Amino acid sequence: MFNRRQAQTAPPDDVKHADLIDLLLDADDTTRDMLMLHVLESGQLKRSEADALMEQVQRLERVAGPRTPHTAATETEQAAAWGIAYP
């Protein structure tokens, strides 16, 4: 009874695949492709999950990227940021 381990549960605010996201943020494009191929082939992620994960990585890069003061984003950047394609 005393040697039994308690169930380990992740806290609700824990980010799913946080280690993989960190690796992808630090990697160049070629390494990212290799990492995603490995994850897909191993069955750890489905294709739809991998696409969503890469979108999240790109959003994080865009948010964390350097910004110059007093410059407005172009229309294409705004459309990409909100995910809406305006005609």
Short mmCIF file of N, CA, C and O in Angstrom, two decimals:
data_model
loop_
_atom_site.label_atom_id
_atom_site.label_comp_id
_atom_site.label_asym_id
_atom_site.label_seq_id
_atom_site.Cartn_x
_atom_site.Cartn_y
_atom_site.Cartn_z
N MET A 1 0.81 -1.18 0.00
CA MET A 1 0.00 0.00 0.00
C MET A 1 0.86 1.26 0.00
O MET A 1 0.57 2.21 -0.71
N PHE A 2 1.92 1.29 0.73
CA PHE A 2 2.77 2.47 0.79
C PHE A 2 3.69 2.59 -0.42
O PHE A 2 4.17 3.67 -0.72
N ASN A 3 3.94 1.49 -1.10
CA ASN A 3 4.83 1.51 -2.26
C ASN A 3 4.11 1.84 -3.56
O ASN A 3 4.75 1.98 -4.58
N ARG A 4 2.80 1.94 -3.52
CA ARG A 4 2.04 2.20 -4.73
C ARG A 4 2.17 3.68 -5.12
O ARG A 4 2.05 4.57 -4.29
N ARG A 5 2.39 3.92 -6.39
CA ARG A 5 2.52 5.29 -6.89
C ARG A 5 1.16 5.91 -7.14
O ARG A 5 0.23 5.22 -7.55
N GLN A 6 1.09 7.19 -6.93
CA GLN A 6 -0.12 7.92 -7.23
C GLN A 6 -0.19 8.18 -8.74
O GLN A 6 0.83 8.29 -9.41
N ALA A 7 -1.38 8.29 -9.25
CA ALA A 7 -1.56 8.57 -10.68
C ALA A 7 -1.04 9.95 -11.00
O ALA A 7 -1.30 10.92 -10.28
N GLN A 8 -0.27 10.04 -12.06
CA GLN A 8 0.29 11.32 -12.49
C GLN A 8 -0.62 11.93 -13.54
O GLN A 8 -0.80 11.36 -14.61
N THR A 9 -1.16 13.08 -13.26
CA THR A 9 -2.01 13.76 -14.23
C THR A 9 -1.38 15.10 -14.55
O THR A 9 -0.79 15.75 -13.69
N ALA A 10 -1.52 15.51 -15.80
CA ALA A 10 -0.99 16.80 -16.22
C ALA A 10 -1.94 17.89 -15.78
O ALA A 10 -3.16 17.72 -15.82
N PRO A 11 -1.40 19.03 -15.37
CA PRO A 11 -2.29 20.13 -15.01
C PRO A 11 -3.07 20.60 -16.25
O PRO A 11 -2.60 20.46 -17.38
N PRO A 12 -4.27 21.14 -16.07
CA PRO A 12 -5.10 21.50 -17.22
C PRO A 12 -4.50 22.57 -18.11
O PRO A 12 -4.82 22.66 -19.27
N ASP A 13 -3.61 23.42 -17.58
CA ASP A 13 -3.03 24.47 -18.40
C ASP A 13 -1.74 24.04 -19.10
O ASP A 13 -1.07 24.84 -19.72
N ASP A 14 -1.39 22.76 -18.98
CA ASP A 14 -0.18 22.24 -19.60
C ASP A 14 -0.38 22.18 -21.12
O ASP A 14 -1.41 21.75 -21.62
N VAL A 15 0.62 22.63 -21.86
CA VAL A 15 0.54 22.66 -23.32
C VAL A 15 0.90 21.29 -23.87
O VAL A 15 1.94 20.71 -23.53
N LYS A 16 0.02 20.77 -24.71
CA LYS A 16 0.25 19.46 -25.31
C LYS A 16 1.40 19.56 -26.31
O LYS A 16 1.46 20.51 -27.10
N HIS A 17 2.34 18.65 -26.27
CA HIS A 17 3.50 18.59 -27.16
C HIS A 17 4.42 19.80 -27.00
O HIS A 17 5.00 20.28 -27.96
N ALA A 18 4.56 20.30 -25.77
CA ALA A 18 5.38 21.49 -25.52
C ALA A 18 6.85 21.26 -25.89
O ALA A 18 7.50 22.15 -26.44
N ASP A 19 7.37 20.07 -25.62
CA ASP A 19 8.77 19.79 -25.95
C ASP A 19 8.99 19.80 -27.46
O ASP A 19 10.00 20.33 -27.94
N LEU A 20 8.05 19.24 -28.19
CA LEU A 20 8.16 19.23 -29.65
C LEU A 20 8.07 20.65 -30.21
O LEU A 20 8.81 21.02 -31.12
N ILE A 21 7.21 21.47 -29.63
CA ILE A 21 7.09 22.86 -30.07
C ILE A 21 8.40 23.60 -29.83
O ILE A 21 8.87 24.36 -30.68
N ASP A 22 9.03 23.37 -28.68
CA ASP A 22 10.32 24.00 -28.40
C ASP A 22 11.37 23.58 -29.42
O ASP A 22 12.15 24.41 -29.89
N LEU A 23 11.40 22.29 -29.75
CA LEU A 23 12.36 21.81 -30.75
C LEU A 23 12.11 22.46 -32.11
O LEU A 23 13.05 22.86 -32.80
N LEU A 24 10.85 22.55 -32.49
CA LEU A 24 10.51 23.13 -33.79
C LEU A 24 10.83 24.61 -33.85
O LEU A 24 11.26 25.13 -34.89
N LEU A 25 10.65 25.33 -32.75
CA LEU A 25 10.96 26.75 -32.74
C LEU A 25 12.45 27.00 -32.88
O LEU A 25 12.87 28.00 -33.48
N ASP A 26 13.26 26.11 -32.34
CA ASP A 26 14.72 26.27 -32.39
C ASP A 26 15.34 25.75 -33.68
O ASP A 26 16.49 26.02 -33.96
N ALA A 27 14.58 24.99 -34.47
CA ALA A 27 15.13 24.31 -35.64
C ALA A 27 14.96 25.15 -36.91
O ALA A 27 14.09 26.02 -37.00
N ASP A 28 15.81 24.86 -37.90
CA ASP A 28 15.66 25.48 -39.21
C ASP A 28 14.64 24.67 -40.01
O ASP A 28 14.11 23.67 -39.54
N ASP A 29 14.33 25.11 -41.23
CA ASP A 29 13.26 24.48 -42.01
C ASP A 29 13.55 23.01 -42.32
O ASP A 29 12.65 22.17 -42.25
N THR A 30 14.77 22.68 -42.67
CA THR A 30 15.12 21.30 -43.00
C THR A 30 14.95 20.39 -41.79
O THR A 30 14.38 19.30 -41.88
N THR A 31 15.43 20.85 -40.64
CA THR A 31 15.31 20.06 -39.42
C THR A 31 13.85 19.92 -39.01
O THR A 31 13.43 18.86 -38.53
N ARG A 32 13.06 20.97 -39.20
CA ARG A 32 11.63 20.89 -38.90
C ARG A 32 10.96 19.82 -39.74
O ARG A 32 10.15 19.04 -39.24
N ASP A 33 11.29 19.80 -41.03
CA ASP A 33 10.70 18.79 -41.91
C ASP A 33 11.06 17.38 -41.44
O ASP A 33 10.21 16.49 -41.42
N MET A 34 12.32 17.19 -41.05
CA MET A 34 12.75 15.87 -40.59
C MET A 34 12.05 15.49 -39.28
O MET A 34 11.64 14.34 -39.10
N LEU A 35 11.92 16.45 -38.35
CA LEU A 35 11.25 16.17 -37.10
C LEU A 35 9.78 15.80 -37.32
O LEU A 35 9.28 14.83 -36.74
N MET A 36 9.10 16.56 -38.17
CA MET A 36 7.69 16.28 -38.42
C MET A 36 7.51 14.95 -39.13
O MET A 36 6.58 14.20 -38.83
N LEU A 37 8.41 14.63 -40.06
CA LEU A 37 8.34 13.34 -40.74
C LEU A 37 8.51 12.20 -39.74
O LEU A 37 7.78 11.21 -39.78
N HIS A 38 9.46 12.35 -38.83
CA HIS A 38 9.70 11.32 -37.82
C HIS A 38 8.47 11.16 -36.91
O HIS A 38 8.07 10.03 -36.59
N VAL A 39 7.88 12.27 -36.50
CA VAL A 39 6.72 12.21 -35.61
C VAL A 39 5.53 11.56 -36.32
O VAL A 39 4.81 10.76 -35.73
N LEU A 40 5.35 11.89 -37.61
CA LEU A 40 4.24 11.29 -38.36
C LEU A 40 4.46 9.79 -38.60
O LEU A 40 3.53 9.00 -38.48
N GLU A 41 5.69 9.42 -38.96
CA GLU A 41 5.98 8.01 -39.23
C GLU A 41 5.89 7.16 -37.97
O GLU A 41 5.52 5.99 -38.04
N SER A 42 6.23 7.74 -36.83
CA SER A 42 6.18 6.97 -35.59
C SER A 42 4.75 6.84 -35.06
O SER A 42 4.50 6.05 -34.16
N GLY A 43 3.83 7.63 -35.61
CA GLY A 43 2.44 7.54 -35.19
C GLY A 43 2.11 8.34 -33.96
O GLY A 43 1.03 8.19 -33.38
N GLN A 44 3.02 9.21 -33.53
CA GLN A 44 2.75 10.02 -32.35
C GLN A 44 1.71 11.10 -32.62
O GLN A 44 1.00 11.51 -31.71
N LEU A 45 1.65 11.55 -33.86
CA LEU A 45 0.66 12.55 -34.27
C LEU A 45 -0.01 12.12 -35.56
O LEU A 45 0.60 11.44 -36.38
N LYS A 46 -1.26 12.53 -35.72
CA LYS A 46 -1.95 12.35 -36.99
C LYS A 46 -1.59 13.53 -37.89
O LYS A 46 -1.07 14.54 -37.42
N ARG A 47 -1.88 13.41 -39.16
CA ARG A 47 -1.56 14.48 -40.12
C ARG A 47 -2.26 15.79 -39.74
O ARG A 47 -1.66 16.85 -39.78
N SER A 48 -3.53 15.71 -39.35
CA SER A 48 -4.26 16.92 -38.98
C SER A 48 -3.68 17.56 -37.73
O SER A 48 -3.59 18.78 -37.63
N GLU A 49 -3.25 16.74 -36.77
CA GLU A 49 -2.62 17.27 -35.56
C GLU A 49 -1.28 17.92 -35.89
O GLU A 49 -0.94 18.96 -35.33
N ALA A 50 -0.54 17.32 -36.80
CA ALA A 50 0.75 17.88 -37.19
C ALA A 50 0.57 19.22 -37.90
O ALA A 50 1.35 20.16 -37.66
N ASP A 51 -0.44 19.33 -38.75
CA ASP A 51 -0.70 20.60 -39.42
C ASP A 51 -1.07 21.67 -38.41
O ASP A 51 -0.59 22.81 -38.49
N ALA A 52 -1.90 21.33 -37.45
CA ALA A 52 -2.29 22.30 -36.41
C ALA A 52 -1.10 22.70 -35.56
O ALA A 52 -0.95 23.86 -35.18
N LEU A 53 -0.21 21.75 -35.28
CA LEU A 53 0.98 22.03 -34.50
C LEU A 53 1.91 22.98 -35.25
O LEU A 53 2.45 23.93 -34.66
N MET A 54 2.08 22.76 -36.54
CA MET A 54 2.95 23.65 -37.33
C MET A 54 2.35 25.05 -37.42
O MET A 54 3.07 26.05 -37.39
N GLU A 55 1.03 25.15 -37.53
CA GLU A 55 0.38 26.46 -37.53
C GLU A 55 0.63 27.18 -36.21
O GLU A 55 0.88 28.38 -36.18
N GLN A 56 0.58 26.43 -35.12
CA GLN A 56 0.84 27.02 -33.81
C GLN A 56 2.29 27.50 -33.71
O GLN A 56 2.54 28.58 -33.18
N VAL A 57 3.22 26.72 -34.22
CA VAL A 57 4.62 27.12 -34.20
C VAL A 57 4.83 28.39 -35.02
O VAL A 57 5.53 29.32 -34.60
N GLN A 58 4.20 28.48 -36.18
CA GLN A 58 4.33 29.67 -37.00
C GLN A 58 3.73 30.89 -36.33
O GLN A 58 4.28 31.99 -36.40
N ARG A 59 2.59 30.71 -35.64
CA ARG A 59 2.00 31.84 -34.91
C ARG A 59 2.92 32.29 -33.79
O ARG A 59 3.10 33.49 -33.56
N LEU A 60 3.51 31.34 -33.07
CA LEU A 60 4.43 31.70 -32.00
C LEU A 60 5.65 32.44 -32.53
O LEU A 60 6.12 33.40 -31.90
N GLU A 61 6.17 32.01 -33.67
CA GLU A 61 7.30 32.71 -34.27
C GLU A 61 6.92 34.14 -34.66
O GLU A 61 7.68 35.07 -34.45
N ARG A 62 5.73 34.28 -35.23
CA ARG A 62 5.29 35.58 -35.67
C ARG A 62 5.10 36.52 -34.48
O ARG A 62 5.48 37.68 -34.51
N VAL A 63 4.56 36.01 -33.39
CA VAL A 63 4.33 36.81 -32.20
C VAL A 63 5.66 37.17 -31.54
O VAL A 63 5.85 38.29 -31.07
N ALA A 64 6.59 36.23 -31.50
CA ALA A 64 7.85 36.45 -30.82
C ALA A 64 8.87 37.20 -31.67
O ALA A 64 9.90 37.63 -31.16
N GLY A 65 8.59 37.37 -32.95
CA GLY A 65 9.54 38.01 -33.84
C GLY A 65 9.74 39.48 -33.52
O GLY A 65 8.90 40.11 -32.88
N PRO A 66 10.86 40.03 -33.93
CA PRO A 66 11.13 41.44 -33.66
C PRO A 66 10.18 42.34 -34.44
O PRO A 66 9.78 42.04 -35.56
N ARG A 67 9.78 43.42 -33.80
CA ARG A 67 8.89 44.38 -34.44
C ARG A 67 9.55 45.75 -34.41
O ARG A 67 10.17 46.12 -33.43
N THR A 68 9.39 46.46 -35.49
CA THR A 68 9.92 47.82 -35.52
C THR A 68 8.79 48.76 -35.13
O THR A 68 7.65 48.57 -35.55
N PRO A 69 9.07 49.78 -34.34
CA PRO A 69 8.00 50.68 -33.90
C PRO A 69 7.47 51.54 -35.05
O PRO A 69 8.19 51.84 -36.00
N HIS A 70 6.22 51.92 -34.96
CA HIS A 70 5.56 52.83 -35.89
C HIS A 70 5.45 52.29 -37.31
O HIS A 70 5.46 53.05 -38.25
N THR A 71 5.39 50.98 -37.48
CA THR A 71 5.15 50.42 -38.80
C THR A 71 3.89 49.59 -38.74
O THR A 71 3.67 48.83 -37.81
N ALA A 72 3.06 49.76 -39.73
CA ALA A 72 1.83 48.99 -39.79
C ALA A 72 2.05 47.75 -40.63
O ALA A 72 2.87 47.72 -41.55
N ALA A 73 1.31 46.72 -40.32
CA ALA A 73 1.40 45.48 -41.09
C ALA A 73 0.71 45.67 -42.43
O ALA A 73 -0.26 46.41 -42.55
N THR A 74 1.22 44.99 -43.43
CA THR A 74 0.61 45.07 -44.75
C THR A 74 -0.69 44.28 -44.76
O THR A 74 -0.98 43.52 -43.84
N GLU A 75 -1.46 44.44 -45.82
CA GLU A 75 -2.75 43.74 -45.90
C GLU A 75 -2.56 42.22 -45.92
O GLU A 75 -3.35 41.49 -45.34
N THR A 76 -1.51 41.74 -46.59
CA THR A 76 -1.31 40.29 -46.64
C THR A 76 -0.93 39.75 -45.27
O THR A 76 -1.34 38.65 -44.91
N GLU A 77 -0.15 40.51 -44.49
CA GLU A 77 0.20 40.06 -43.14
C GLU A 77 -1.02 40.05 -42.24
O GLU A 77 -1.19 39.15 -41.43
N GLN A 78 -1.88 41.06 -42.39
CA GLN A 78 -3.10 41.09 -41.58
C GLN A 78 -4.01 39.93 -41.93
O GLN A 78 -4.59 39.29 -41.05
N ALA A 79 -4.14 39.63 -43.21
CA ALA A 79 -4.98 38.52 -43.62
C ALA A 79 -4.43 37.20 -43.10
O ALA A 79 -5.17 36.35 -42.63
N ALA A 80 -3.11 37.05 -43.15
CA ALA A 80 -2.50 35.81 -42.65
C ALA A 80 -2.63 35.72 -41.13
O ALA A 80 -2.82 34.64 -40.59
N ALA A 81 -2.53 36.84 -40.45
CA ALA A 81 -2.59 36.83 -39.00
C ALA A 81 -3.98 36.39 -38.51
O ALA A 81 -4.10 35.69 -37.53
N TRP A 82 -5.02 36.83 -39.17
CA TRP A 82 -6.36 36.47 -38.76
C TRP A 82 -6.87 35.22 -39.44
O TRP A 82 -7.92 34.69 -39.09
N GLY A 83 -6.17 34.75 -40.46
CA GLY A 83 -6.58 33.53 -41.15
C GLY A 83 -7.77 33.73 -42.06
O GLY A 83 -8.46 32.78 -42.40
N ILE A 84 -8.02 34.97 -42.47
CA ILE A 84 -9.16 35.27 -43.33
C ILE A 84 -8.61 35.78 -44.66
O ILE A 84 -7.81 36.70 -44.69
N ALA A 85 -9.06 35.20 -45.74
CA ALA A 85 -8.63 35.64 -47.06
C ALA A 85 -9.68 36.62 -47.60
O ALA A 85 -10.78 36.22 -47.96
N TYR A 86 -9.33 37.87 -47.61
CA TYR A 86 -10.25 38.88 -48.15
C TYR A 86 -10.10 38.98 -49.65
O TYR A 86 -9.00 38.86 -50.18
N PRO A 87 -11.21 39.22 -50.37
CA PRO A 87 -11.13 39.31 -51.83
C PRO A 87 -10.47 40.59 -52.29
O PRO A 87 -10.35 41.53 -51.66
#
